[in-house]
Amino acid sequence: MFDRRIKVEIVDVPIVRERYDDELSHQDVGAHAWFAGVTRRTTQGKITSLLHYEAHREMALKQMEEIADEALERFSLAAVVLVHRLGAVPIGEASVLVGCSSSHRPEVFTALPWIMDRLKRDVPIWKKEYDDQGAGDWIHPQNLA
């Protein structure tokens, strides 16, 4: 019905969702869904000042592409956008953006959490969380509640 598309990026600048809107568009698509992971001020009772991300870029991009490709097939999606930011990400700014489109809404609603879970579990991107005192701790996804 439509050509399937993938847009995967690792960026060092703020993520602007609107920049990716056209990546999901197609005349036969009836559902677009987005998820943005944004730095919040408090985590498990601690004040956060910022998050800092590092990655093995080449490997991370390859794995992100594999996740996007698998999501296209598994959920009958038309398009997947998967963007992750590296470096310092202040409070209120996005560190990750996931978008997908399909003919109908159930597919995109099911695909978003699956993509995020795979990204956090499998992609070599590491997060260091800095508190309001300037102390930093590396955070592993399995350490989060």
Short mmCIF file of C-alpha atoms in Angstrom, two decimals:
data_model
loop_
_atom_site.label_atom_id
_atom_site.label_comp_id
_atom_site.label_asym_id
_atom_site.label_seq_id
_atom_site.Cartn_x
_atom_site.Cartn_y
_atom_site.Cartn_z
CA MET A 1 0.00 0.00 0.00
CA PHE A 2 2.81 2.43 0.83
CA ASP A 3 6.59 2.55 0.75
CA ARG A 4 7.87 2.02 4.28
CA ARG A 5 10.31 4.60 5.58
CA ILE A 6 12.78 4.85 8.44
CA LYS A 7 14.46 7.99 9.79
CA VAL A 8 17.10 7.33 12.46
CA GLU A 9 19.41 10.00 13.85
CA ILE A 10 21.74 10.72 16.72
CA VAL A 11 21.98 14.48 17.27
CA ASP A 12 23.96 16.87 19.44
CA VAL A 13 21.39 19.68 19.36
CA PRO A 14 17.86 20.11 20.75
CA ILE A 15 15.28 17.83 19.17
CA VAL A 16 12.45 19.69 17.45
CA ARG A 17 9.57 17.31 16.76
CA GLU A 18 8.02 19.41 14.02
CA ARG A 19 11.18 18.94 11.96
CA TYR A 20 10.20 15.27 11.56
CA ASP A 21 6.47 15.61 10.79
CA ASP A 22 6.89 15.00 7.06
CA GLU A 23 8.71 11.72 7.75
CA LEU A 24 5.43 10.15 8.93
CA SER A 25 3.15 11.60 6.26
CA HIS A 26 1.56 9.56 3.50
CA GLN A 27 -1.84 9.79 1.81
CA ASP A 28 -2.79 6.26 2.97
CA VAL A 29 -1.79 6.78 6.60
CA GLY A 30 -4.49 7.58 9.14
CA ALA A 31 -2.52 7.52 12.41
CA HIS A 32 0.56 9.39 13.58
CA ALA A 33 1.86 8.94 17.13
CA TRP A 34 4.80 10.55 18.92
CA PHE A 35 6.66 9.96 22.16
CA ALA A 36 9.23 12.38 23.53
CA GLY A 37 11.39 11.47 26.52
CA VAL A 38 12.04 14.75 28.33
CA THR A 39 14.38 15.56 31.23
CA ARG A 40 12.29 16.01 34.37
CA ARG A 41 13.27 17.93 37.51
CA THR A 42 12.81 15.13 40.03
CA THR A 43 13.71 11.45 39.88
CA GLN A 44 13.03 9.14 42.82
CA GLY A 45 12.89 12.13 45.19
CA LYS A 46 16.15 13.69 43.95
CA ILE A 47 16.39 17.05 42.19
CA THR A 48 17.91 16.69 38.72
CA SER A 49 19.79 19.56 37.11
CA LEU A 50 20.48 17.85 33.76
CA LEU A 51 21.09 14.58 32.01
CA HIS A 52 24.15 13.81 29.94
CA TYR A 53 24.19 11.09 27.27
CA GLU A 54 27.09 9.30 25.62
CA ALA A 55 27.02 6.60 22.96
CA HIS A 56 28.98 4.37 20.70
CA ARG A 57 27.53 6.26 17.71
CA GLU A 58 28.12 3.77 14.92
CA MET A 59 26.83 0.82 16.90
CA ALA A 60 23.92 2.80 18.33
CA LEU A 61 22.78 3.95 14.88
CA LYS A 62 22.98 0.41 13.55
CA GLN A 63 20.90 -0.96 16.42
CA MET A 64 18.41 1.90 16.18
CA GLU A 65 17.94 1.12 12.47
CA GLU A 66 17.40 -2.57 13.28
CA ILE A 67 14.77 -1.68 15.90
CA ALA A 68 12.99 0.66 13.48
CA ASP A 69 13.07 -1.95 10.71
CA GLU A 70 11.70 -4.65 13.01
CA ALA A 71 8.95 -2.30 14.23
CA LEU A 72 7.88 -1.59 10.64
CA GLU A 73 7.31 -5.28 10.04
CA ARG A 74 6.02 -6.31 13.46
CA PHE A 75 3.38 -3.55 13.70
CA SER A 76 2.59 -2.95 9.99
CA LEU A 77 3.86 0.61 10.18
CA ALA A 78 4.32 2.98 7.27
CA ALA A 79 7.16 4.95 8.87
CA VAL A 80 9.32 5.13 11.98
CA VAL A 81 11.30 8.08 13.30
CA LEU A 82 13.86 7.39 16.03
CA VAL A 83 16.06 10.26 17.22
CA HIS A 84 18.34 10.37 20.26
CA ARG A 85 20.26 13.35 21.55
CA LEU A 86 23.74 13.13 23.05
CA GLY A 87 25.52 15.51 25.39
CA ALA A 88 23.82 17.68 28.00
CA VAL A 89 20.02 17.68 27.98
CA PRO A 90 18.56 20.31 30.36
CA ILE A 91 15.24 20.03 32.18
CA GLY A 92 12.29 20.27 29.81
CA GLU A 93 14.20 19.27 26.70
CA ALA A 94 13.87 15.97 24.84
CA SER A 95 16.60 13.36 24.83
CA VAL A 96 14.66 10.94 22.63
CA LEU A 97 11.90 11.19 20.05
CA VAL A 98 9.99 8.25 18.62
CA GLY A 99 7.35 8.62 15.95
CA CYS A 100 5.45 6.14 13.87
CA SER A 101 2.58 6.08 11.43
CA SER A 102 0.20 3.44 10.17
CA SER A 103 -3.18 3.04 8.55
CA HIS A 104 -4.89 2.77 11.95
CA ARG A 105 -4.21 3.82 15.56
CA PRO A 106 -3.82 0.43 17.34
CA GLU A 107 -0.57 -0.28 15.53
CA VAL A 108 1.09 3.02 16.48
CA PHE A 109 -0.14 2.86 20.08
CA THR A 110 1.35 -0.62 20.44
CA ALA A 111 4.58 0.17 18.59
CA LEU A 112 5.70 3.21 20.63
CA PRO A 113 6.34 1.47 23.98
CA TRP A 114 7.89 -1.52 22.22
CA ILE A 115 10.34 0.74 20.37
CA MET A 116 11.26 2.66 23.54
CA ASP A 117 11.75 -0.51 25.58
CA ARG A 118 14.05 -1.97 22.92
CA LEU A 119 15.96 1.31 22.62
CA LYS A 120 16.62 1.48 26.36
CA ARG A 121 17.49 -2.21 26.61
CA ASP A 122 19.61 -2.78 23.50
CA VAL A 123 21.19 0.42 22.22
CA PRO A 124 24.62 1.48 23.57
CA ILE A 125 23.58 4.91 24.83
CA TRP A 126 24.49 5.75 28.43
CA LYS A 127 22.87 8.31 30.70
CA LYS A 128 24.48 10.23 33.53
CA GLU A 129 22.13 12.10 35.82
CA TYR A 130 23.39 15.22 37.60
CA ASP A 131 21.68 16.40 40.77
CA ASP A 132 21.27 19.95 42.04
CA GLN A 133 24.56 19.63 43.97
CA GLY A 134 26.49 18.80 40.77
CA ALA A 135 27.03 15.12 41.64
CA GLY A 136 26.56 12.72 38.74
CA ASP A 137 25.47 9.07 38.66
CA TRP A 138 25.37 6.74 35.69
CA ILE A 139 21.85 5.38 35.35
CA HIS A 140 21.00 1.99 33.88
CA PRO A 141 17.40 1.51 32.62
CA GLN A 142 16.92 -1.49 34.91
CA ASN A 143 17.70 0.72 37.93
CA LEU A 144 14.65 2.88 37.24
CA ALA A 145 11.29 2.19 38.80
#
